[in-house]
XYZ file of N, CA and C in Angstrom:
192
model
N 14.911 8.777 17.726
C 14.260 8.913 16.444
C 13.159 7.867 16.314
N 11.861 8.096 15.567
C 10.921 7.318 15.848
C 10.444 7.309 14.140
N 10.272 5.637 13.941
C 10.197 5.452 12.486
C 8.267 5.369 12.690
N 8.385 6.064 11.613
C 6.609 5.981 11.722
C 6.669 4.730 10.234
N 5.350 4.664 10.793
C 5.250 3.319 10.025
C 3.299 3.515 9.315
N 3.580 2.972 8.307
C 1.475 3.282 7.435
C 1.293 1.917 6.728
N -0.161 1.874 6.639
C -0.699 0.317 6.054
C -0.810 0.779 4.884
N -1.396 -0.771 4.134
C -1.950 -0.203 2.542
C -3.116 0.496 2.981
N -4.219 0.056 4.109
C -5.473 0.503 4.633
C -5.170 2.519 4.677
N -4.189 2.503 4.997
C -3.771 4.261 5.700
C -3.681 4.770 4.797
N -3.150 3.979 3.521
C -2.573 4.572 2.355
C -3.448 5.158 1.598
N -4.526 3.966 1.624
C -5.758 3.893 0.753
C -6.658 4.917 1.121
N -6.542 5.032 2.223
C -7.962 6.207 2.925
C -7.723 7.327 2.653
N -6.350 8.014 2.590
C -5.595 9.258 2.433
C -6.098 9.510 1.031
N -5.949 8.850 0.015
C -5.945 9.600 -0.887
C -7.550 8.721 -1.785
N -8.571 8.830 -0.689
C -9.757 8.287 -1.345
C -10.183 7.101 -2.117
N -9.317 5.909 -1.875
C -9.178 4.836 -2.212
C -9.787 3.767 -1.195
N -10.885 3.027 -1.583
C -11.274 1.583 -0.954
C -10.317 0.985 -0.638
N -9.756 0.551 0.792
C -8.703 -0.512 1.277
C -8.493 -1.465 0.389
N -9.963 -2.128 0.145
C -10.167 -3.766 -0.425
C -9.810 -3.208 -1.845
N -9.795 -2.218 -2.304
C -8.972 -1.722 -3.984
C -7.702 -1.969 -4.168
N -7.443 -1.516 -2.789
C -5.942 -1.358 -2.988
C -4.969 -2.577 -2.186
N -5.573 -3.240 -1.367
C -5.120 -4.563 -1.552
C -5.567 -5.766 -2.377
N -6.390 -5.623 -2.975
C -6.618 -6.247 -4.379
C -5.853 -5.949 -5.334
N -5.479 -4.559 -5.312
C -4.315 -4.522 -6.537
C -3.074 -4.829 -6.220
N -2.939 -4.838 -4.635
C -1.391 -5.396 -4.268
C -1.544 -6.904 -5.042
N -2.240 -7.486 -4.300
C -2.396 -8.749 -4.493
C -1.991 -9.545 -6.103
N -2.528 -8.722 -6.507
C -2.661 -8.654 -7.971
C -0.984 -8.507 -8.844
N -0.505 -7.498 -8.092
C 0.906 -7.732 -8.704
C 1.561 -8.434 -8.056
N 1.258 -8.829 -6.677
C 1.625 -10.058 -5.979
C 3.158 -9.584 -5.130
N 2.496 -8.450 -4.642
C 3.506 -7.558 -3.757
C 3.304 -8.134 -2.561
N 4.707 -8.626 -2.348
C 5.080 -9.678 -0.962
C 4.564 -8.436 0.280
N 4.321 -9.592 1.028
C 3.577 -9.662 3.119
C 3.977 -10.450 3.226
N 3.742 -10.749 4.828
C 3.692 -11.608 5.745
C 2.074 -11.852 5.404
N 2.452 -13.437 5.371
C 0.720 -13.937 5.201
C -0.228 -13.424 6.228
N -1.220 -13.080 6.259
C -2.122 -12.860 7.063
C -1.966 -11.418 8.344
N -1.361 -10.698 7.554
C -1.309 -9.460 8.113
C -1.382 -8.032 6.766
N -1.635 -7.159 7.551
C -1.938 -6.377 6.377
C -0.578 -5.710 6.061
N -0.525 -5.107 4.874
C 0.847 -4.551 4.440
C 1.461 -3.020 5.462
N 2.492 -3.330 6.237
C 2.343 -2.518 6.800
C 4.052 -2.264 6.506
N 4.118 -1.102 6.524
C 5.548 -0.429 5.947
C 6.233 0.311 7.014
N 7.661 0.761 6.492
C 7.956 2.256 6.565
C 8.025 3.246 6.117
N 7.612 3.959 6.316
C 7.641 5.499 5.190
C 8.895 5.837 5.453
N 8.807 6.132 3.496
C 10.421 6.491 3.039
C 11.200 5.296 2.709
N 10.809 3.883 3.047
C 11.652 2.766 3.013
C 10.817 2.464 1.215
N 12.131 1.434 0.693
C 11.816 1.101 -0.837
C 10.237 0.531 -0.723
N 10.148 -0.430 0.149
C 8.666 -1.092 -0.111
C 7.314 -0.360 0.134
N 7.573 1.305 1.206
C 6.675 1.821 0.671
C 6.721 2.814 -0.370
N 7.894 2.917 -1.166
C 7.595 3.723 -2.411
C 7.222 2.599 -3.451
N 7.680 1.329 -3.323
C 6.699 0.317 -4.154
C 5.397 0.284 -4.066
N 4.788 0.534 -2.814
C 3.086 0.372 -2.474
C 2.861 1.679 -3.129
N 3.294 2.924 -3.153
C 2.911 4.113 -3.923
C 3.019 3.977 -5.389
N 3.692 3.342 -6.093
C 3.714 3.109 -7.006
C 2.571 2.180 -7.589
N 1.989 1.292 -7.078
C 0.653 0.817 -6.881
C -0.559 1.601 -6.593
N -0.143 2.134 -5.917
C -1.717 3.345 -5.562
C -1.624 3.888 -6.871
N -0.925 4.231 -7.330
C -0.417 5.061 -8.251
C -1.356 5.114 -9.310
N -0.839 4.081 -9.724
C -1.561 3.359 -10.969
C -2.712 2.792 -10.658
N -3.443 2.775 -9.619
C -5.029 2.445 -9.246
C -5.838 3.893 -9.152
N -4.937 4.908 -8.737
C -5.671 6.309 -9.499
C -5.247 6.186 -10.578
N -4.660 6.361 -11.297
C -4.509 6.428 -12.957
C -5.693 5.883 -13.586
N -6.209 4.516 -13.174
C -7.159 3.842 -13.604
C -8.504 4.229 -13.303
N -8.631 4.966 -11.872
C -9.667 5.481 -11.791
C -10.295 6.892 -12.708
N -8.848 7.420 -12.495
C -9.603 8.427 -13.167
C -9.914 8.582 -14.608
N -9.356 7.291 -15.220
C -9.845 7.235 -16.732
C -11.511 6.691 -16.950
């Protein structure tokens, strides 16, 4: 079985979002990394339905 794994960068591109948006808004709620690497997950694991929950609400904002 092979765990696939996505960045905030992967996250961001998929659904038309600037990387630097969307790790600015991580940042911003101050959603834990490893310093100096980019947020990189597992899909399906809690921390990337936390990073979706962030995208989330950075479309919400956009599209108002």
């Amino acid at each position: 079985m092979t765990i696939k794994q996505t960045t905030a960068a992967d996250m961001a591109e998929i659904v038309g979002v600037a990387p630097d948006a969307f790790r600015d808004a991580l940042r911003s709620v101050k959603y834990p990394r490893k310093r100096g690497t980019d947020w990189q997950v597992k899909i399906d694991s809690p921390e990337y339905s936390g990073m979706r929950t962030v995208l989330a609400s950075l479309l919400r904002r956009k599209a108002a």
